[in-house]
Amino acid sequence: MNTVILPVNEYSLGQSKKIICGGGAVAFPTETVYGLGANAFDNSAVENIFKIKGRPNDNPLIVHVHKDYDLSLLVKDIPDYARALSKAYLPGPLTMVFKSCGAVASAVSCRLGTLAIRIPSHEGAQRFLEYIDLPIAAPSANISKHVSPVTAQHVYSDLNGKIELILDGGKSEGGIESTVLDCTGEIPVILRSGLITREMIEKVAGRCEQYFLKDGERARSPGMKYKHYSPNCKTMLFAFNELQDALYEYEKSNAEGVTAYLLCDDKTAQIAAVDKVLKLGKDGEEMASNLYYKLREGEEKARLIIAVAPENQNGVMEGVMNRLSKACKNS
Ligand code: TXA
Ligand code: MG
């Protein structure tokens, strides 16, 4: 299959509609990362997405809709706090999980009985979703476990030959996936942290909890149990107070002829003062925006990426740290 990259315009939207309505998949930009979308009502189209990515079939997909889509067609029992959060932060990088009406294909939610809904703010994503006017089931447009794509080129390098069309909407500025929030209970529960932070949710909903997977427990958001976001080279993660150990690994590796790069925030880069550095930025937002871009740049150059966690890990940094530790996980 020949894979083409096209800007978002009348022609490419027409092509997208043909592909999606014919049971195929199209990659499209969002403000977080690129998605790989299929018609959420079409079970075999959704199953095909799992095949293309090599994704485990118990890890459910998020359904994307345009801002005027009638959510009561898809989900029920939307609590008041979720309506308030929608008003405050949508369209935007917040995915909310509700009880499903059972309207979408069973493969979308892996029979969980719930459905994750996302209304992206990216202009290209909105145009795509409005033009097609169907709920679009879409995971990130990478091969399963690899770093999520934030440019059309990243999607191409993972999925070339496997899909027909990639809509190019420039670099995804958010840089890490949406916050996933369970809205099926009395209090919202963060299942995956992201750009809409716990503090932002608490401000609107009053309360908010964070879900942590305990050993042996069945994951409420199955994506949490898998290795993720990993570059195709060796990675090591060090805490801020372990910078000397990280620098020791850096020197040792480069001396042995294994090219190592240090991945860190700007302040740590300044202290470390080494040549081979991938700088992520000065704060959580900048670091999120650059994280996957730099991990992909790093895997091209390095055989070892040594990541150093920044000192401050609040707000958006929670999401960045979650991705960094998964990228550096060994199983
Ligand atoms: O920003 C994003 O969310 C991107 C863009 C493309 O929209 N999408 C994305 O999809 O990150 P994916 O498939 O890579 O991650 C979806 C996450 C997984 O952790 C999955 O387990 C969780 O959402 N999820 C999906 N449906 C769920 C449900 N019904 N209940 C709990 N978790 C769910
Ligand atoms: Mg993903």
Coordinates of C-alpha atoms and ligand atoms in Angstrom, one line a residue:
M1 CA 0.0 0.0 0.0
N2 CA 1.2 3.5 -0.9
T3 CA 1.1 5.9 2.0
V4 CA 0.6 9.6 1.2
I5 CA 0.9 12.7 3.4
L6 CA -1.5 15.6 2.5
P7 CA -2.3 18.9 4.1
V8 CA -5.8 19.2 5.6
N9 CA -8.0 20.6 2.7
E10 CA -11.2 19.9 0.8
Y11 CA -9.4 17.3 -1.4
S12 CA -7.8 15.4 1.5
L13 CA -10.9 15.5 3.6
G14 CA -12.9 14.0 0.7
Q15 CA -10.3 11.2 0.5
S16 CA -10.5 10.7 4.2
K17 CA -14.2 10.3 4.1
K18 CA -14.0 7.7 1.3
I19 CA -11.4 5.7 3.3
I20 CA -13.2 5.9 6.6
C21 CA -16.6 5.1 5.1
G22 CA -15.0 2.2 3.2
G23 CA -13.8 0.7 6.5
G24 CA -10.2 2.0 6.4
A25 CA -8.0 4.1 8.7
V26 CA -6.7 7.6 8.4
A27 CA -4.0 9.3 10.5
F28 CA -4.9 12.8 11.6
P29 CA -3.3 15.6 13.7
T30 CA -4.5 16.6 17.2
E31 CA -3.2 19.1 19.7
T32 CA -1.6 16.3 21.7
V33 CA -0.3 13.6 19.4
Y34 CA -1.4 12.2 16.0
G35 CA -4.2 9.7 16.0
L36 CA -5.1 6.7 13.8
G37 CA -8.8 6.9 13.2
A38 CA -11.5 4.6 12.0
N39 CA -15.3 4.6 12.1
A40 CA -16.3 3.7 15.7
F41 CA -19.5 2.1 14.5
D42 CA -17.6 -0.4 12.2
N43 CA -16.3 -3.3 14.2
S44 CA -13.9 -4.7 11.6
A45 CA -12.5 -1.2 10.9
V46 CA -11.8 -0.9 14.6
E47 CA -10.3 -4.3 14.8
N48 CA -8.0 -3.4 11.9
I49 CA -6.6 -0.5 13.9
F50 CA -5.4 -3.0 16.6
K51 CA -3.8 -5.1 13.9
I52 CA -2.1 -2.1 12.2
K53 CA -0.5 -1.0 15.5
G54 CA 0.1 -4.4 16.9
R55 CA -1.9 -3.2 20.0
P56 CA -3.0 -5.7 22.7
N57 CA -6.7 -6.3 22.2
D58 CA -7.6 -5.5 25.8
N59 CA -6.5 -1.9 25.6
P60 CA -9.6 0.2 24.7
L61 CA -9.7 3.1 22.2
I62 CA -10.8 6.7 22.7
V63 CA -13.7 7.9 20.5
H64 CA -13.1 11.4 19.0
V65 CA -16.0 13.6 18.0
H66 CA -16.4 17.2 16.8
K67 CA -17.5 19.9 19.2
D68 CA -21.2 19.9 18.2
Y69 CA -21.6 16.1 18.2
D70 CA -24.6 14.9 20.4
L71 CA -22.9 12.8 23.1
S72 CA -26.2 11.3 24.2
L73 CA -25.9 9.1 21.1
L74 CA -22.9 7.4 22.6
V75 CA -22.8 7.7 26.4
K76 CA -25.2 8.1 29.4
D77 CA -25.2 9.3 33.0
I78 CA -23.0 12.4 32.4
P79 CA -22.4 13.9 35.9
D80 CA -22.7 17.6 36.6
Y81 CA -18.9 17.9 37.3
A82 CA -18.2 16.5 33.8
R83 CA -20.5 19.0 32.2
A84 CA -18.6 21.8 34.1
L85 CA -15.3 20.3 33.0
S86 CA -16.4 20.2 29.4
K87 CA -17.4 23.8 29.6
A88 CA -14.1 24.8 31.1
Y89 CA -11.7 22.7 29.0
L90 CA -13.3 21.4 25.8
P91 CA -12.4 21.3 23.0
G92 CA -9.0 20.4 24.5
P93 CA -6.7 17.7 25.7
L94 CA -9.1 16.1 28.2
T95 CA -10.7 12.6 27.6
M96 CA -13.6 11.7 29.8
V97 CA -14.8 8.1 30.4
F98 CA -18.6 7.6 30.8
K99 CA -21.0 4.7 30.8
S100 CA -21.5 3.6 27.2
C101 CA -24.9 3.4 25.5
G102 CA -23.6 0.4 23.6
A103 CA -23.9 2.2 20.2
V104 CA -20.2 1.9 19.1
A105 CA -18.6 -1.3 17.9
S106 CA -17.7 -3.7 20.8
A107 CA -14.0 -3.7 19.8
V108 CA -13.7 0.0 20.8
S109 CA -14.0 -0.4 24.5
C110 CA -12.9 -4.0 24.7
R111 CA -16.3 -4.8 26.4
L112 CA -15.6 -2.6 29.4
G113 CA -19.1 -1.1 29.3
T114 CA -17.6 2.4 29.4
L115 CA -16.5 4.7 26.6
A116 CA -13.8 7.3 26.5
I117 CA -14.7 10.5 24.7
R118 CA -12.4 13.2 23.4
I119 CA -13.1 16.5 21.6
P120 CA -9.8 17.7 20.3
S121 CA -9.1 21.4 19.9
H122 CA -6.7 21.2 16.9
E123 CA -8.3 22.9 13.9
G124 CA -7.3 20.1 11.5
A125 CA -8.8 17.5 13.9
Q126 CA -12.1 19.5 14.2
R127 CA -12.3 19.9 10.4
F128 CA -11.7 16.1 9.9
L129 CA -14.3 15.1 12.5
E130 CA -16.9 17.6 11.3
Y131 CA -16.4 16.6 7.6
I132 CA -16.8 12.9 8.4
D133 CA -19.5 13.5 11.1
L134 CA -19.0 10.0 12.6
P135 CA -17.4 9.1 16.0
I136 CA -13.8 8.2 15.2
A137 CA -12.1 5.6 17.3
A138 CA -8.4 6.5 17.4
P139 CA -5.3 5.5 19.4
S140 CA -2.1 7.3 18.9
A141 CA -0.7 6.7 15.3
N142 CA 2.4 4.8 16.3
I143 CA 3.4 1.1 16.3
S144 CA 2.3 -0.2 19.7
K145 CA 4.9 0.6 22.5
H146 CA 6.9 3.0 20.3
V147 CA 7.1 6.8 21.0
S148 CA 3.8 8.6 20.1
P149 CA 4.0 10.7 16.9
V150 CA 3.9 14.5 17.0
T151 CA 4.5 15.1 13.3
A152 CA 3.1 13.5 10.0
Q153 CA 6.7 12.3 9.3
H154 CA 6.7 10.4 12.6
V155 CA 3.5 8.7 11.6
Y156 CA 5.0 7.9 8.2
S157 CA 8.1 6.3 9.7
D158 CA 5.9 3.9 11.8
L159 CA 3.0 3.2 9.5
N160 CA 4.4 3.6 5.9
G161 CA 2.8 0.9 3.7
K162 CA 0.2 0.1 6.4
I163 CA -2.3 3.0 5.8
E164 CA -3.3 5.0 2.8
L165 CA -3.4 8.6 4.1
I166 CA -1.8 10.8 6.7
L167 CA -3.4 14.3 7.2
D168 CA -0.6 16.7 8.0
G169 CA -1.5 19.4 10.5
G170 CA 2.0 20.4 11.6
K171 CA 3.7 19.6 14.9
S172 CA 1.3 18.7 17.7
E173 CA 2.1 21.4 20.2
G174 CA 0.7 19.8 23.3
G175 CA 3.2 16.9 22.8
I176 CA 1.8 14.3 25.3
E177 CA -1.5 12.4 25.2
S178 CA -4.7 13.8 26.7
T179 CA -5.5 13.5 30.4
V180 CA -7.9 10.5 30.8
L181 CA -10.5 11.1 33.5
D182 CA -12.9 8.5 34.7
C183 CA -16.3 10.2 35.1
T184 CA -18.4 7.2 36.0
G185 CA -18.3 7.8 39.7
E186 CA -19.2 10.6 42.2
I187 CA -15.6 12.0 42.1
P188 CA -13.5 12.3 38.9
V189 CA -10.5 10.0 38.8
I190 CA -7.4 10.6 36.7
L191 CA -6.5 7.4 34.9
R192 CA -3.7 9.0 32.8
S193 CA -2.2 12.4 33.6
G194 CA -1.7 15.0 30.9
L195 CA -2.0 18.7 30.0
I196 CA -5.2 19.2 31.9
T197 CA -3.7 18.8 35.3
R198 CA -5.1 17.6 38.6
E199 CA -5.1 21.2 39.9
M200 CA -7.2 22.3 36.9
I201 CA -9.7 19.6 37.4
E202 CA -10.0 20.3 41.2
K203 CA -10.6 23.9 40.4
V204 CA -13.7 23.1 38.4
A205 CA -14.9 19.8 39.9
G206 CA -14.0 20.6 43.5
R207 CA -12.4 17.1 44.0
C208 CA -10.3 14.8 42.0
E209 CA -8.5 11.6 42.6
Q210 CA -5.5 10.0 40.9
Y211 CA -5.6 6.3 40.1
F212 CA -2.5 4.2 40.7
L213 CA -2.3 0.6 39.6
K214 CA -1.5 -1.7 42.5
D215 CA 0.5 -4.9 42.0
G216 CA -1.8 -7.7 40.8
E217 CA -4.8 -5.5 40.4
R218 CA -6.8 -5.4 37.1
A219 CA -6.1 -2.0 35.5
R220 CA -9.1 0.4 35.3
S221 CA -7.4 1.9 32.2
P222 CA -5.8 -1.1 30.6
G223 CA -3.2 1.0 28.8
M224 CA -1.5 1.6 32.2
K225 CA -0.1 -1.8 32.5
Y226 CA 1.9 -1.8 29.3
K227 CA 5.4 -0.6 28.4
H228 CA 4.9 2.5 26.3
Y229 CA 6.4 5.5 24.6
S230 CA 9.8 3.8 24.1
P231 CA 12.5 4.9 21.7
N232 CA 14.2 2.2 19.6
C233 CA 17.4 2.4 21.6
K234 CA 18.4 1.7 25.1
T235 CA 17.2 4.1 27.8
M236 CA 18.0 4.8 31.4
L237 CA 16.2 7.1 33.8
F238 CA 17.8 8.9 36.7
A239 CA 16.3 11.1 39.5
F240 CA 17.3 14.7 39.8
N241 CA 19.6 13.9 42.8
E242 CA 21.3 11.1 40.7
L243 CA 22.7 13.5 38.1
Q244 CA 26.3 12.4 39.0
D245 CA 25.4 8.8 38.3
A246 CA 23.8 9.8 35.0
L247 CA 26.9 11.7 34.0
Y248 CA 29.0 8.7 35.0
E249 CA 26.9 6.5 32.6
Y250 CA 27.2 9.2 29.9
E251 CA 31.0 9.4 30.1
K252 CA 31.4 5.6 30.3
S253 CA 29.1 4.9 27.4
N254 CA 30.7 7.5 25.1
A255 CA 34.2 6.3 26.1
E256 CA 33.2 2.8 25.0
G257 CA 32.1 4.1 21.7
V258 CA 28.3 3.7 22.4
T259 CA 26.9 7.1 21.6
A260 CA 24.9 8.3 24.6
Y261 CA 22.8 11.5 24.8
L262 CA 21.6 13.2 27.9
L263 CA 17.9 14.0 27.9
C264 CA 16.8 16.6 30.5
D265 CA 15.3 20.0 31.3
D266 CA 17.2 23.2 30.5
K267 CA 18.4 23.7 34.1
T268 CA 19.9 20.2 34.4
A269 CA 21.5 20.6 30.9
Q270 CA 23.2 23.8 32.1
I271 CA 24.6 22.0 35.2
A272 CA 25.6 18.9 33.3
A273 CA 27.4 20.9 30.6
V274 CA 27.9 18.0 28.2
D275 CA 28.1 18.0 24.4
K276 CA 25.5 15.4 23.5
V277 CA 22.3 16.8 25.0
L278 CA 18.6 16.7 24.1
K279 CA 17.1 19.7 25.9
L280 CA 13.4 19.5 26.7
G281 CA 12.7 23.0 27.9
K282 CA 12.4 25.0 31.1
D283 CA 8.9 24.0 32.5
G284 CA 6.3 21.3 32.3
E285 CA 4.5 22.7 29.2
E286 CA 7.7 23.1 27.2
M287 CA 8.9 19.7 28.3
A288 CA 5.7 18.0 27.3
S289 CA 5.7 19.7 24.0
N290 CA 9.2 18.5 23.2
L291 CA 9.3 15.1 24.9
Y292 CA 8.3 12.8 22.1
Y293 CA 9.9 14.9 19.4
K294 CA 13.2 14.7 21.3
L295 CA 12.9 11.0 22.1
R296 CA 12.4 10.3 18.3
E297 CA 15.3 12.6 17.5
G298 CA 17.4 10.8 20.1
E299 CA 16.7 7.4 18.8
E300 CA 18.1 8.5 15.4
K301 CA 21.3 9.7 16.9
A302 CA 21.9 7.7 20.0
R303 CA 22.3 4.1 21.1
L304 CA 21.6 5.1 24.7
I305 CA 19.4 7.9 25.9
I306 CA 20.0 8.9 29.6
A307 CA 17.1 10.8 30.9
V308 CA 17.3 12.9 34.1
A309 CA 14.1 13.8 35.9
P310 CA 13.8 17.5 36.8
E311 CA 13.5 18.7 40.4
N312 CA 10.0 20.0 40.3
Q313 CA 7.4 17.4 39.3
N314 CA 4.1 19.2 39.8
G315 CA 1.3 20.1 37.3
V316 CA 2.0 19.1 33.7
M317 CA 5.3 17.5 34.9
E318 CA 3.2 14.7 36.4
G319 CA 2.3 13.7 32.9
V320 CA 5.8 14.2 31.6
M321 CA 7.3 12.0 34.3
N322 CA 4.7 9.3 33.7
R323 CA 5.7 9.1 30.0
L324 CA 9.4 9.3 30.8
S325 CA 9.3 6.5 33.3
K326 CA 7.3 4.3 30.9
A327 CA 9.7 5.1 28.1
C328 CA 12.6 3.9 30.3
K329 CA 10.8 0.8 31.6
N330 CA 12.5 -2.4 30.7
S331 CA 9.6 -4.8 30.2
Ligands
TXA1 O1 -4.3 12.6 23.2 C1 -4.8 11.4 23.1 O2 -5.5 10.9 23.9 C2 -4.4 10.7 21.8 C3 -5.0 11.4 20.6 C4 -4.8 10.6 19.3 O3 -6.3 11.7 20.8 N1 -4.9 9.3 21.9 C5 -4.4 8.4 22.7 O4 -4.9 7.1 22.5 O5 -3.5 8.6 23.4 P1 -4.2 5.8 23.1 O6 -5.0 4.7 22.5 O7 -2.8 5.8 22.8 O8 -4.5 5.8 24.6 C6 -5.8 5.7 25.1 C7 -5.8 5.5 26.6 C8 -5.3 4.1 27.0 O9 -4.5 4.3 28.2 C9 -6.6 3.4 27.3 O10 -6.4 2.3 28.2 C10 -7.5 4.5 27.9 O11 -7.2 5.6 27.1 N2 -8.9 4.2 27.7 C11 -9.6 4.2 26.5 N3 -10.9 3.8 26.7 C12 -11.0 3.6 28.1 C13 -12.1 3.2 28.9 N4 -13.3 3.0 28.4 N5 -11.9 3.2 30.2 C14 -10.7 3.4 30.7 N6 -9.6 3.8 30.0 C15 -9.8 3.9 28.7
MG2 MG -0.8 5.4 22.6

